[in-house]
mmCIF file of C-alpha atoms and ligand atoms in Angstrom:
data_model
loop_
_atom_site.group_PDB
_atom_site.id
_atom_site.type_symbol
_atom_site.label_atom_id
_atom_site.label_comp_id
_atom_site.label_asym_id
_atom_site.label_seq_id
_atom_site.Cartn_x
_atom_site.Cartn_y
_atom_site.Cartn_z
ATOM 1 C CA MET A 14 0.000 0.000 0.000
ATOM 2 C CA ARG A 15 3.024 2.248 0.048
ATOM 3 C CA PRO A 16 2.253 4.778 -2.644
ATOM 4 C CA THR A 17 5.718 4.773 -4.186
ATOM 5 C CA THR A 18 5.288 3.410 -7.699
ATOM 6 C CA ALA A 19 6.808 3.394 -11.143
ATOM 7 C CA GLU A 20 4.009 4.138 -13.555
ATOM 8 C CA ILE A 21 4.620 2.578 -16.961
ATOM 9 C CA ASN A 22 2.636 4.088 -19.812
ATOM 10 C CA LEU A 23 2.278 1.406 -22.453
ATOM 11 C CA SER A 24 0.586 3.791 -24.879
ATOM 12 C CA ALA A 25 3.689 5.970 -24.792
ATOM 13 C CA LEU A 26 5.702 2.849 -25.587
ATOM 14 C CA GLU A 27 3.488 2.197 -28.609
ATOM 15 C CA HIS A 28 3.792 5.828 -29.687
ATOM 16 C CA ASN A 29 7.599 5.623 -29.486
ATOM 17 C CA LEU A 30 7.580 2.366 -31.418
ATOM 18 C CA ASN A 31 5.528 4.006 -34.168
ATOM 19 C CA LEU A 32 8.020 6.869 -34.380
ATOM 20 C CA VAL A 33 10.865 4.381 -34.679
ATOM 21 C CA ARG A 34 8.969 2.605 -37.452
ATOM 22 C CA GLN A 35 8.532 5.880 -39.348
ATOM 23 C CA MET A 36 12.243 6.588 -39.039
ATOM 24 C CA ALA A 37 13.249 3.093 -40.068
ATOM 25 C CA GLY A 38 11.071 3.072 -43.157
ATOM 26 C CA GLU A 39 9.785 0.047 -45.026
ATOM 27 C CA ASN A 40 11.678 -3.224 -45.137
ATOM 28 C CA VAL A 41 13.693 -2.610 -41.995
ATOM 29 C CA ARG A 42 12.891 -5.095 -39.288
ATOM 30 C CA LEU A 43 12.708 -4.255 -35.647
ATOM 31 C CA LEU A 44 14.530 -5.950 -32.822
ATOM 32 C CA CYS A 45 13.394 -4.254 -29.621
ATOM 33 C CA VAL A 46 15.879 -4.385 -26.790
ATOM 34 C CA VAL A 47 14.248 -5.399 -23.494
ATOM 35 C CA LYS A 48 17.301 -6.416 -21.470
ATOM 36 C CA ALA A 49 17.671 -5.475 -17.810
ATOM 37 C CA HIS A 50 13.960 -5.806 -17.058
ATOM 38 C CA ALA A 51 13.213 -3.702 -20.140
ATOM 39 C CA TYR A 52 15.455 -0.927 -18.830
ATOM 40 C CA GLY A 53 13.634 -1.161 -15.503
ATOM 41 C CA HIS A 54 10.172 -0.932 -17.063
ATOM 42 C CA GLY A 55 9.218 -4.596 -16.652
ATOM 43 C CA ILE A 56 10.333 -7.178 -19.193
ATOM 44 C CA LYS A 57 7.093 -9.161 -19.372
ATOM 45 C CA GLU A 58 4.574 -6.378 -19.795
ATOM 46 C CA VAL A 59 6.767 -4.303 -22.097
ATOM 47 C CA SER A 60 7.578 -7.278 -24.293
ATOM 48 C CA LYS A 61 3.955 -8.366 -24.442
ATOM 49 C CA LYS A 62 2.940 -4.915 -25.599
ATOM 50 C CA LEU A 63 5.706 -4.771 -28.215
ATOM 51 C CA VAL A 64 4.767 -8.198 -29.554
ATOM 52 C CA SER A 65 1.118 -7.130 -29.760
ATOM 53 C CA CYS A 66 2.333 -4.206 -31.888
ATOM 54 C CA GLY A 67 3.873 -6.674 -34.339
ATOM 55 C CA ILE A 68 7.611 -6.272 -33.815
ATOM 56 C CA ASP A 69 9.954 -8.880 -35.315
ATOM 57 C CA TYR A 70 12.418 -9.707 -32.577
ATOM 58 C CA LEU A 71 13.130 -9.172 -28.884
ATOM 59 C CA GLY A 72 16.713 -8.645 -27.735
ATOM 60 C CA VAL A 73 17.939 -9.575 -24.266
ATOM 61 C CA ALA A 74 21.329 -9.749 -22.579
ATOM 62 C CA THR A 75 21.148 -13.193 -20.996
ATOM 63 C CA VAL A 76 19.676 -16.650 -21.463
ATOM 64 C CA ASP A 77 17.790 -16.205 -18.171
ATOM 65 C CA GLU A 78 15.969 -13.208 -19.605
ATOM 66 C CA ALA A 79 15.213 -15.100 -22.801
ATOM 67 C CA VAL A 80 13.767 -18.034 -20.849
ATOM 68 C CA ILE A 81 11.492 -15.702 -18.876
ATOM 69 C CA LEU A 82 10.166 -14.320 -22.159
ATOM 70 C CA ARG A 83 9.791 -17.687 -23.859
ATOM 71 C CA LYS A 84 7.769 -19.031 -20.911
ATOM 72 C CA TYR A 85 5.637 -15.898 -20.723
ATOM 73 C CA LEU A 86 5.058 -15.218 -24.420
ATOM 74 C CA GLY A 87 5.058 -18.703 -25.900
ATOM 75 C CA SER A 88 6.675 -19.812 -29.100
ATOM 76 C CA ASP A 89 5.548 -17.136 -31.553
ATOM 77 C CA VAL A 90 8.215 -14.508 -30.975
ATOM 78 C CA SER A 91 11.896 -14.595 -31.912
ATOM 79 C CA ILE A 92 14.285 -13.826 -29.075
ATOM 80 C CA LEU A 93 17.970 -13.034 -29.497
ATOM 81 C CA VAL A 94 20.495 -13.162 -26.659
ATOM 82 C CA LEU A 95 22.935 -10.320 -27.341
ATOM 83 C CA GLY A 96 25.535 -11.425 -24.799
ATOM 84 C CA SER A 97 28.040 -14.266 -24.825
ATOM 85 C CA ILE A 98 27.119 -17.323 -22.808
ATOM 86 C CA PHE A 99 28.722 -20.147 -20.864
ATOM 87 C CA LYS A 100 28.711 -23.749 -22.037
ATOM 88 C CA GLU A 101 26.341 -24.691 -19.223
ATOM 89 C CA GLU A 102 23.710 -22.376 -20.713
ATOM 90 C CA VAL A 103 23.771 -23.885 -24.189
ATOM 91 C CA ASP A 104 21.139 -26.572 -23.590
ATOM 92 C CA ASP A 105 18.634 -23.920 -22.499
ATOM 93 C CA VAL A 106 19.251 -22.065 -25.746
ATOM 94 C CA LEU A 107 18.108 -25.191 -27.584
ATOM 95 C CA ARG A 108 15.378 -26.167 -25.141
ATOM 96 C CA TYR A 109 13.705 -22.757 -25.363
ATOM 97 C CA SER A 110 14.382 -22.111 -29.054
ATOM 98 C CA ILE A 111 16.409 -19.002 -28.442
ATOM 99 C CA SER A 112 18.595 -17.315 -31.063
ATOM 100 C CA GLN A 113 22.107 -16.871 -29.770
ATOM 101 C CA THR A 114 24.890 -14.391 -30.426
ATOM 102 C CA VAL A 115 28.151 -16.190 -31.163
ATOM 103 C CA ALA A 116 31.706 -14.896 -31.322
ATOM 104 C CA ASP A 117 33.616 -17.873 -30.026
ATOM 105 C CA ARG A 118 34.487 -21.209 -31.626
ATOM 106 C CA ASP A 119 34.149 -23.241 -28.429
ATOM 107 C CA ILE A 120 30.614 -22.047 -27.821
ATOM 108 C CA ALA A 121 29.694 -22.492 -31.480
ATOM 109 C CA ALA A 122 30.893 -26.091 -31.314
ATOM 110 C CA VAL A 123 28.928 -26.786 -28.124
ATOM 111 C CA LEU A 124 25.818 -25.232 -29.699
ATOM 112 C CA SER A 125 26.242 -27.491 -32.705
ATOM 113 C CA GLU A 126 26.636 -30.567 -30.517
ATOM 114 C CA SER A 127 23.579 -29.616 -28.435
ATOM 115 C CA ALA A 128 21.496 -28.907 -31.538
ATOM 116 C CA GLN A 129 22.191 -32.395 -32.832
ATOM 117 C CA ARG A 130 21.268 -33.907 -29.480
ATOM 118 C CA PHE A 131 17.999 -31.938 -29.408
ATOM 119 C CA LYS A 132 17.425 -32.730 -33.112
ATOM 120 C CA LYS A 133 16.882 -29.013 -33.715
ATOM 121 C CA THR A 134 18.531 -26.202 -35.625
ATOM 122 C CA VAL A 135 19.813 -23.276 -33.579
ATOM 123 C CA LYS A 136 19.801 -19.821 -35.090
ATOM 124 C CA ILE A 137 22.914 -17.818 -34.393
ATOM 125 C CA HIS A 138 23.903 -14.216 -35.011
ATOM 126 C CA ILE A 139 27.624 -13.678 -35.395
ATOM 127 C CA LYS A 140 28.958 -10.723 -33.468
ATOM 128 C CA ILE A 141 31.691 -8.722 -35.150
ATOM 129 C CA ASP A 142 33.943 -6.338 -33.253
ATOM 130 C CA THR A 143 34.447 -3.165 -35.288
ATOM 131 C CA GLY A 144 35.678 -1.026 -32.414
ATOM 132 C CA MET A 145 33.748 -1.730 -29.219
ATOM 133 C CA GLY A 146 36.428 -4.014 -27.788
ATOM 134 C CA ARG A 147 33.883 -6.148 -25.994
ATOM 135 C CA ILE A 148 32.628 -9.548 -27.171
ATOM 136 C CA GLY A 149 32.951 -10.140 -30.898
ATOM 137 C CA VAL A 150 35.145 -11.616 -33.582
ATOM 138 C CA TRP A 151 37.628 -9.013 -34.797
ATOM 139 C CA HIS A 152 36.416 -7.855 -38.168
ATOM 140 C CA GLU A 153 39.705 -8.908 -39.800
ATOM 141 C CA GLN A 154 39.010 -12.505 -38.732
ATOM 142 C CA ALA A 155 35.296 -12.497 -39.497
ATOM 143 C CA VAL A 156 35.327 -14.161 -42.915
ATOM 144 C CA ASP A 157 37.404 -17.090 -41.689
ATOM 145 C CA PHE A 158 35.209 -17.475 -38.634
ATOM 146 C CA ILE A 159 32.026 -17.468 -40.674
ATOM 147 C CA LYS A 160 33.374 -19.929 -43.231
ATOM 148 C CA TRP A 161 34.201 -22.222 -40.347
ATOM 149 C CA ALA A 162 30.875 -21.769 -38.527
ATOM 150 C CA ARG A 163 28.855 -22.448 -41.681
ATOM 151 C CA GLU A 164 30.134 -25.999 -41.729
ATOM 152 C CA LEU A 165 28.794 -26.855 -38.278
ATOM 153 C CA SER A 166 25.753 -29.123 -38.227
ATOM 154 C CA GLY A 167 22.599 -27.964 -36.561
ATOM 155 C CA ILE A 168 23.508 -24.291 -36.919
ATOM 156 C CA GLU A 169 21.852 -21.677 -39.066
ATOM 157 C CA ILE A 170 23.637 -18.338 -39.351
ATOM 158 C CA GLU A 171 20.620 -16.058 -39.345
ATOM 159 C CA GLY A 172 22.329 -12.791 -38.541
ATOM 160 C CA ILE A 173 25.531 -10.833 -38.376
ATOM 161 C CA TRP A 174 25.933 -7.728 -36.297
ATOM 162 C CA THR A 175 28.215 -5.231 -34.666
ATOM 163 C CA HIS A 176 27.820 -2.689 -31.879
ATOM 164 C CA LEU A 177 28.715 0.992 -31.917
ATOM 165 C CA SER A 178 30.748 2.297 -29.007
ATOM 166 C CA SER A 179 30.351 6.051 -29.409
ATOM 167 C CA ALA A 180 27.394 6.900 -31.643
ATOM 168 C CA ASP A 181 26.383 9.755 -29.326
ATOM 169 C CA GLU A 182 29.907 11.165 -29.038
ATOM 170 C CA ASP A 183 32.102 10.528 -32.051
ATOM 171 C CA GLU A 184 30.585 10.752 -35.494
ATOM 172 C CA ALA A 185 33.786 9.975 -37.392
ATOM 173 C CA PHE A 186 34.541 6.854 -35.359
ATOM 174 C CA THR A 187 30.921 5.721 -35.679
ATOM 175 C CA ASN A 188 31.022 6.148 -39.444
ATOM 176 C CA GLU A 189 34.229 4.144 -39.501
ATOM 177 C CA GLN A 190 32.610 1.306 -37.559
ATOM 178 C CA ILE A 191 29.611 1.340 -39.902
ATOM 179 C CA TYR A 192 31.905 1.407 -42.931
ATOM 180 C CA ILE A 193 33.953 -1.562 -41.721
ATOM 181 C CA PHE A 194 30.791 -3.539 -41.080
ATOM 182 C CA ARG A 195 29.240 -2.723 -44.425
ATOM 183 C CA GLN A 196 32.471 -3.642 -46.217
ATOM 184 C CA LEU A 197 32.414 -6.984 -44.445
ATOM 185 C CA THR A 198 28.813 -7.742 -45.375
ATOM 186 C CA LYS A 199 29.618 -6.808 -48.977
ATOM 187 C CA GLU A 200 32.611 -9.128 -48.966
ATOM 188 C CA LEU A 201 30.418 -11.941 -47.654
ATOM 189 C CA ASP A 202 27.823 -11.266 -50.334
ATOM 190 C CA ASP A 203 30.552 -11.371 -52.971
ATOM 191 C CA LEU A 204 31.690 -14.723 -51.611
ATOM 192 C CA GLY A 205 28.119 -15.979 -51.970
ATOM 193 C CA ILE A 206 27.703 -16.238 -48.198
ATOM 194 C CA ASN A 207 24.210 -14.952 -47.637
ATOM 195 C CA ILE A 208 23.346 -14.036 -44.057
ATOM 196 C CA PRO A 209 19.745 -12.769 -43.944
ATOM 197 C CA LEU A 210 19.829 -10.285 -41.045
ATOM 198 C CA LYS A 211 22.452 -7.563 -40.800
ATOM 199 C CA HIS A 212 22.317 -5.127 -37.916
ATOM 200 C CA VAL A 213 24.202 -2.276 -36.322
ATOM 201 C CA ALA A 214 21.853 0.460 -35.188
ATOM 202 C CA ASN A 215 21.171 1.231 -31.534
ATOM 203 C CA SER A 216 18.921 4.205 -30.702
ATOM 204 C CA MET A 217 21.469 6.875 -31.553
ATOM 205 C CA ALA A 218 22.189 5.277 -34.923
ATOM 206 C CA VAL A 219 18.478 4.901 -35.663
ATOM 207 C CA ILE A 220 18.169 8.646 -35.140
ATOM 208 C CA GLY A 221 21.405 9.940 -36.561
ATOM 209 C CA PHE A 222 23.038 7.404 -38.883
ATOM 210 C CA GLY A 223 20.624 6.406 -41.636
ATOM 211 C CA HIS A 224 23.212 4.258 -43.393
ATOM 212 C CA ALA A 225 23.499 2.097 -40.260
ATOM 213 C CA ARG A 226 19.941 0.861 -40.454
ATOM 214 C CA LEU A 227 20.618 -1.992 -42.935
ATOM 215 C CA ASN A 228 17.742 -4.492 -42.723
ATOM 216 C CA LEU A 229 17.241 -4.662 -38.970
ATOM 217 C CA ILE A 230 17.604 -2.120 -36.164
ATOM 218 C CA ARG A 231 18.076 -2.669 -32.447
ATOM 219 C CA PRO A 232 16.637 0.294 -30.528
ATOM 220 C CA GLY A 233 16.309 0.282 -26.761
ATOM 221 C CA LEU A 234 16.468 3.691 -25.122
ATOM 222 C CA ILE A 235 14.189 5.619 -27.509
ATOM 223 C CA LEU A 236 11.426 3.040 -27.125
ATOM 224 C CA TYR A 237 11.301 4.057 -23.480
ATOM 225 C CA GLY A 238 11.058 7.702 -24.488
ATOM 226 C CA LEU A 239 14.578 8.607 -23.426
ATOM 227 C CA TYR A 240 17.209 10.379 -25.475
ATOM 228 C CA PRO A 241 20.824 9.350 -26.093
ATOM 229 C CA LYS A 242 21.661 13.071 -26.370
ATOM 230 C CA ALA A 243 19.714 15.817 -24.649
ATOM 231 C CA ASP A 244 19.811 18.218 -27.614
ATOM 232 C CA LEU A 245 17.832 15.758 -29.742
ATOM 233 C CA LYS A 246 14.712 16.572 -27.765
ATOM 234 C CA GLU A 247 14.121 19.690 -29.799
ATOM 235 C CA ASN A 248 13.274 17.784 -32.928
ATOM 236 C CA LEU A 249 11.992 14.451 -31.745
ATOM 237 C CA ASP A 250 8.846 13.448 -29.965
ATOM 238 C CA PHE A 251 9.614 10.343 -27.982
ATOM 239 C CA ILE A 252 7.501 10.277 -24.835
ATOM 240 C CA PRO A 253 8.932 9.000 -21.531
ATOM 241 C CA VAL A 254 7.279 5.732 -20.568
ATOM 242 C CA MET A 255 8.217 5.655 -16.883
ATOM 243 C CA SER A 256 7.105 8.039 -14.138
ATOM 244 C CA ILE A 257 8.129 7.720 -10.495
ATOM 245 C CA LYS A 258 5.476 8.869 -8.085
ATOM 246 C CA THR A 259 4.815 8.873 -4.374
ATOM 247 C CA ARG A 260 2.860 10.918 -1.823
ATOM 248 C CA ILE A 261 3.836 13.193 1.016
ATOM 249 C CA VAL A 262 3.757 11.005 4.107
ATOM 250 C CA PHE A 263 4.707 13.618 6.712
ATOM 251 C CA LEU A 264 4.803 17.395 6.822
ATOM 252 C CA LYS A 265 5.925 19.880 9.420
ATOM 253 C CA GLU A 266 6.871 23.469 9.918
ATOM 254 C CA VAL A 267 10.569 23.954 10.525
ATOM 255 C CA PRO A 268 12.107 27.066 12.051
ATOM 256 C CA ALA A 269 15.266 28.642 10.655
ATOM 257 C CA GLY A 270 18.537 26.986 11.590
ATOM 258 C CA ARG A 271 17.392 23.359 11.810
ATOM 259 C CA PHE A 272 19.403 20.591 10.184
ATOM 260 C CA ILE A 273 17.718 18.232 7.776
ATOM 261 C CA SER A 274 18.772 14.586 7.281
ATOM 262 C CA TYR A 275 21.991 12.618 7.786
ATOM 263 C CA GLY A 276 25.266 14.401 8.086
ATOM 264 C CA LYS A 277 23.706 17.854 8.715
ATOM 265 C CA ARG A 278 24.428 18.804 5.116
ATOM 266 C CA PHE A 279 21.496 21.201 4.951
ATOM 267 C CA ALA A 280 20.141 23.713 7.435
ATOM 268 C CA THR A 281 17.022 25.828 6.977
ATOM 269 C CA HIS A 282 17.731 29.539 6.691
ATOM 270 C CA ARG A 283 14.115 30.628 7.201
ATOM 271 C CA ILE A 284 10.879 29.258 8.548
ATOM 272 C CA THR A 285 9.603 26.770 6.041
ATOM 273 C CA LYS A 286 7.712 23.542 5.569
ATOM 274 C CA ILE A 287 9.603 20.316 5.043
ATOM 275 C CA ALA A 288 7.792 17.311 3.597
ATOM 276 C CA THR A 289 9.007 13.746 3.889
ATOM 277 C CA LEU A 290 8.525 11.386 0.955
ATOM 278 C CA PRO A 291 8.562 7.586 1.353
ATOM 279 C CA ILE A 292 11.205 6.862 -1.286
ATOM 280 C CA GLY A 293 14.981 6.692 -1.105
ATOM 281 C CA TYR A 294 18.086 5.116 -2.537
ATOM 282 C CA GLY A 295 16.703 1.740 -1.429
ATOM 283 C CA ASP A 296 14.170 2.303 -4.184
ATOM 284 C CA GLY A 297 16.879 3.167 -6.669
ATOM 285 C CA TYR A 298 16.541 6.928 -6.413
ATOM 286 C CA PRO A 299 20.189 8.024 -6.601
ATOM 287 C CA ARG A 300 21.757 9.257 -3.398
ATOM 288 C CA ALA A 301 23.938 11.423 -5.636
ATOM 289 C CA LEU A 302 20.842 13.627 -6.098
ATOM 290 C CA SER A 303 21.030 14.760 -2.448
ATOM 291 C CA GLY A 304 20.578 18.515 -2.362
ATOM 292 C CA LYS A 305 20.401 18.681 -6.169
ATOM 293 C CA ALA A 306 17.200 17.425 -7.754
ATOM 294 C CA ASN A 307 13.632 18.701 -7.619
ATOM 295 C CA VAL A 308 10.342 16.929 -7.025
ATOM 296 C CA LEU A 309 6.973 18.077 -8.360
ATOM 297 C CA VAL A 310 4.201 18.856 -5.890
ATOM 298 C CA ARG A 311 0.975 20.649 -6.852
ATOM 299 C CA GLY A 312 2.564 21.421 -10.230
ATOM 300 C CA GLU A 313 5.548 23.187 -8.679
ATOM 301 C CA ARG A 314 9.165 22.273 -8.228
ATOM 302 C CA ALA A 315 10.289 21.543 -4.683
ATOM 303 C CA PRO A 316 14.006 21.066 -3.978
ATOM 304 C CA ILE A 317 15.367 18.010 -2.207
ATOM 305 C CA VAL A 318 17.025 19.215 0.979
ATOM 306 C CA GLY A 319 19.725 17.270 2.769
ATOM 307 C CA THR A 320 20.861 13.758 2.087
ATOM 308 C CA VAL A 321 18.701 11.179 0.322
ATOM 309 C CA CYS A 322 18.100 8.376 2.867
ATOM 310 C CA MET A 323 17.517 4.698 2.143
ATOM 311 C CA ASP A 324 13.739 4.940 2.437
ATOM 312 C CA GLN A 325 13.005 8.649 2.672
ATOM 313 C CA ILE A 326 13.654 12.000 1.108
ATOM 314 C CA MET A 327 12.953 15.485 2.466
ATOM 315 C CA ILE A 328 11.799 18.325 0.264
ATOM 316 C CA ASP A 329 11.273 22.009 0.982
ATOM 317 C CA VAL A 330 7.659 22.885 0.223
ATOM 318 C CA GLY A 331 7.518 26.206 2.053
ATOM 319 C CA HIS A 332 6.575 28.029 -1.164
ATOM 320 C CA ILE A 333 3.766 25.688 -2.173
ATOM 321 C CA LYS A 334 0.264 26.836 -1.305
ATOM 322 C CA ASP A 335 -2.102 24.420 0.462
ATOM 323 C CA VAL A 336 0.461 21.647 0.506
ATOM 324 C CA SER A 337 -0.755 18.711 2.605
ATOM 325 C CA VAL A 338 -0.030 15.174 3.646
ATOM 326 C CA GLY A 339 -1.160 12.809 0.883
ATOM 327 C CA ASP A 340 -0.275 15.161 -1.963
ATOM 328 C CA GLU A 341 1.176 13.447 -4.975
ATOM 329 C CA ALA A 342 4.915 13.932 -5.492
ATOM 330 C CA VAL A 343 6.456 13.223 -8.890
ATOM 331 C CA LEU A 344 10.171 12.413 -8.883
ATOM 332 C CA LEU A 345 10.334 11.468 -12.561
ATOM 333 C CA GLY A 346 7.687 12.484 -15.054
ATOM 334 C CA SER A 347 5.175 15.289 -15.444
ATOM 335 C CA GLN A 348 2.737 17.102 -13.220
ATOM 336 C CA GLY A 349 0.823 20.116 -14.449
ATOM 337 C CA SER A 350 3.066 21.941 -16.873
ATOM 338 C CA GLN A 351 6.275 20.813 -15.177
ATOM 339 C CA GLN A 352 8.401 17.843 -16.118
ATOM 340 C CA ILE A 353 11.353 16.100 -14.549
ATOM 341 C CA SER A 354 13.172 14.000 -17.104
ATOM 342 C CA ALA A 355 15.576 11.106 -16.731
ATOM 343 C CA GLU A 356 18.058 13.240 -18.674
ATOM 344 C CA GLU A 357 17.815 15.966 -16.009
ATOM 345 C CA LEU A 358 18.310 13.496 -13.144
ATOM 346 C CA ALA A 359 21.161 11.821 -15.029
ATOM 347 C CA GLN A 360 22.932 15.097 -15.578
ATOM 348 C CA LEU A 361 22.559 16.134 -11.934
ATOM 349 C CA SER A 362 23.871 12.828 -10.647
ATOM 350 C CA GLY A 363 26.675 12.405 -13.166
ATOM 351 C CA THR A 364 25.262 9.436 -15.029
ATOM 352 C CA ILE A 365 23.224 8.595 -18.135
ATOM 353 C CA PRO A 366 19.433 8.239 -18.445
ATOM 354 C CA TYR A 367 19.847 4.484 -18.992
ATOM 355 C CA GLU A 368 21.132 4.116 -15.444
ATOM 356 C CA ILE A 369 18.354 6.222 -13.903
ATOM 357 C CA VAL A 370 15.582 3.923 -15.153
ATOM 358 C CA CYS A 371 17.538 0.661 -14.808
ATOM 359 C CA SER A 372 18.262 1.433 -11.163
ATOM 360 C CA ILE A 373 14.668 1.642 -9.996
ATOM 361 C CA ALA A 374 14.551 -1.186 -7.463
ATOM 362 C CA PRO A 375 12.289 -4.255 -7.563
ATOM 363 C CA ARG A 376 10.741 -2.927 -4.326
ATOM 364 C CA VAL A 377 8.969 -0.257 -6.378
ATOM 365 C CA PRO A 378 5.807 -1.744 -7.916
ATOM 366 C CA ARG A 379 5.399 -1.130 -11.637
ATOM 367 C CA VAL A 380 1.885 0.078 -12.404
ATOM 368 C CA TYR A 381 0.902 -0.316 -16.038
ATOM 369 C CA ILE A 382 -1.397 2.149 -17.711
ATOM 370 C CA ASP A 383 -2.461 2.132 -21.315
ATOM 371 C CA VAL A 384 -3.915 5.513 -22.180
ATOM 372 C CA THR A 385 -3.208 7.737 -25.118
ATOM 373 C CA PRO A 386 -0.515 10.163 -24.021
ATOM 374 C CA HIS A 387 -0.650 13.876 -24.731
ATOM 375 C CA PHE A 388 1.258 14.427 -27.916
ATOM 376 C CA ARG A 389 3.212 17.567 -28.498
ATOM 377 C CA VAL A 390 1.212 19.251 -31.209
ATOM 378 C CA GLY A 391 2.661 19.828 -34.649
ATOM 379 C CA ASN A 392 5.825 17.817 -34.253
ATOM 380 C CA GLU A 393 4.821 14.216 -34.505
ATOM 381 C CA ILE A 394 6.996 13.428 -37.479
ATOM 382 C CA PRO A 395 10.683 13.434 -36.646
ATOM 383 C CA HIS A 396 12.705 16.206 -38.149
ATOM 384 C CA ALA A 397 14.119 15.252 -41.549
ATOM 385 C CA GLU A 398 17.736 16.284 -40.997
ATOM 386 C CA VAL A 399 18.018 14.722 -37.623
ATOM 387 C CA CYS A 400 16.759 11.296 -38.522
ATOM 388 C CA GLY A 401 18.020 11.253 -42.070
ATOM 389 C CA VAL A 402 14.737 10.272 -43.695
ATOM 390 C CA LYS A 403 12.368 12.277 -45.829
ATOM 391 C CA LYS A 404 9.210 13.495 -44.232
ATOM 392 C CA PRO A 405 6.325 11.438 -45.527
HETATM 393 C C1 PLP B 511 21.551 -2.277 -25.210
HETATM 394 C C2 PLP B 511 21.869 -2.590 -26.600
HETATM 395 C C3 PLP B 511 21.191 -1.956 -27.656
HETATM 396 C C4 PLP B 511 20.217 -0.836 -27.453
HETATM 397 O O1 PLP B 511 20.919 0.343 -27.232
HETATM 398 P P1 PLP B 511 20.145 1.750 -27.022
HETATM 399 O O2 PLP B 511 21.224 2.747 -26.962
HETATM 400 O O3 PLP B 511 19.405 1.595 -25.739
HETATM 401 O O4 PLP B 511 19.233 1.899 -28.178
HETATM 402 C C5 PLP B 511 21.469 -2.372 -28.943
HETATM 403 N N1 PLP B 511 22.369 -3.340 -29.172
HETATM 404 C C6 PLP B 511 23.044 -3.958 -28.190
HETATM 405 C C7 PLP B 511 24.032 -5.004 -28.503
HETATM 406 C C8 PLP B 511 22.831 -3.600 -26.879
HETATM 407 O O5 PLP B 511 23.508 -4.219 -25.909
#
């Protein structure tokens, strides 16, 4: 009954998906990334909604996540594990008909052996390293690797992909990565090695690097209405899917010169009202926001005062008329004409919006709503220059 919740607006998710579709254009398939509990939004509900909207593929980081989805959604949807796996996980890949990223001969061999035992074919996507330095076959060794992997029984090479390390920061390096990958796929085509799905584009590339879209894209962040770069907000209309809300649980008048919270890091300098909110870093609200972020109450911004505690936060509401116990407090999301974005919280706490939403703890119940969000009028089609496609 604690009123601290993460509200997940599934209509906003659908809206964002439609924008991505417009940007991608015809003939580009969609792999929606739902790893890490769908970036904290809830892997089951988010995936179910995306599948109901007709997407082609779900992308997860681990076999465990894929198994959760397979059990929940049944056999109709394709699921790709984007991470490397251990040998012990291979049988589950076969058992649950999961598509698996491969960049390692040992694992490929074990997959082949397991496929034969299960009398199945396993779909793999070969991961090429073009500059991320994480898992992946170095691009120089890719052709040899693929020639070798093609000969394994029980294996179908369905896809080939690479991952961009700096799409939001370094255009030249990103273009280089895309170039290397496209050269490789061309070389494979010339050799008569036909791999159906070719993919590179994360959210930033979907928005800013049209030539990275190839025939499948892998957006995550923008589906959740968040932006890889804050200045993109001007021209794009992705709507945040998650809001964090609670209610004022305690309120009192505080004279000047009283300390608030652990470590006496804040003292009142006038008579004011301090409200306590039942949310803290134990709920995944960053402690780094102590004394920095705002919360919305009665449509106004109220500053967090003092240190964020494990289960509680104090805000100064002295300037807010008629404030009372039970008032809604919005820590992420909109209230009235005000909005607190994940980008704002990320900037204040020295992180990225991804981490803000991923960090919301399991203790916070996700409440799913499916209502048509308020669209920003007149700007529903993404700006032509930014996304690199012609306006329809
Ligand atoms: C997380 C991830 C994505 C999605 O990235 P966004 O920046 O959230 O769009 C795409 N591809 C891979 C391999 C990933 O790990």
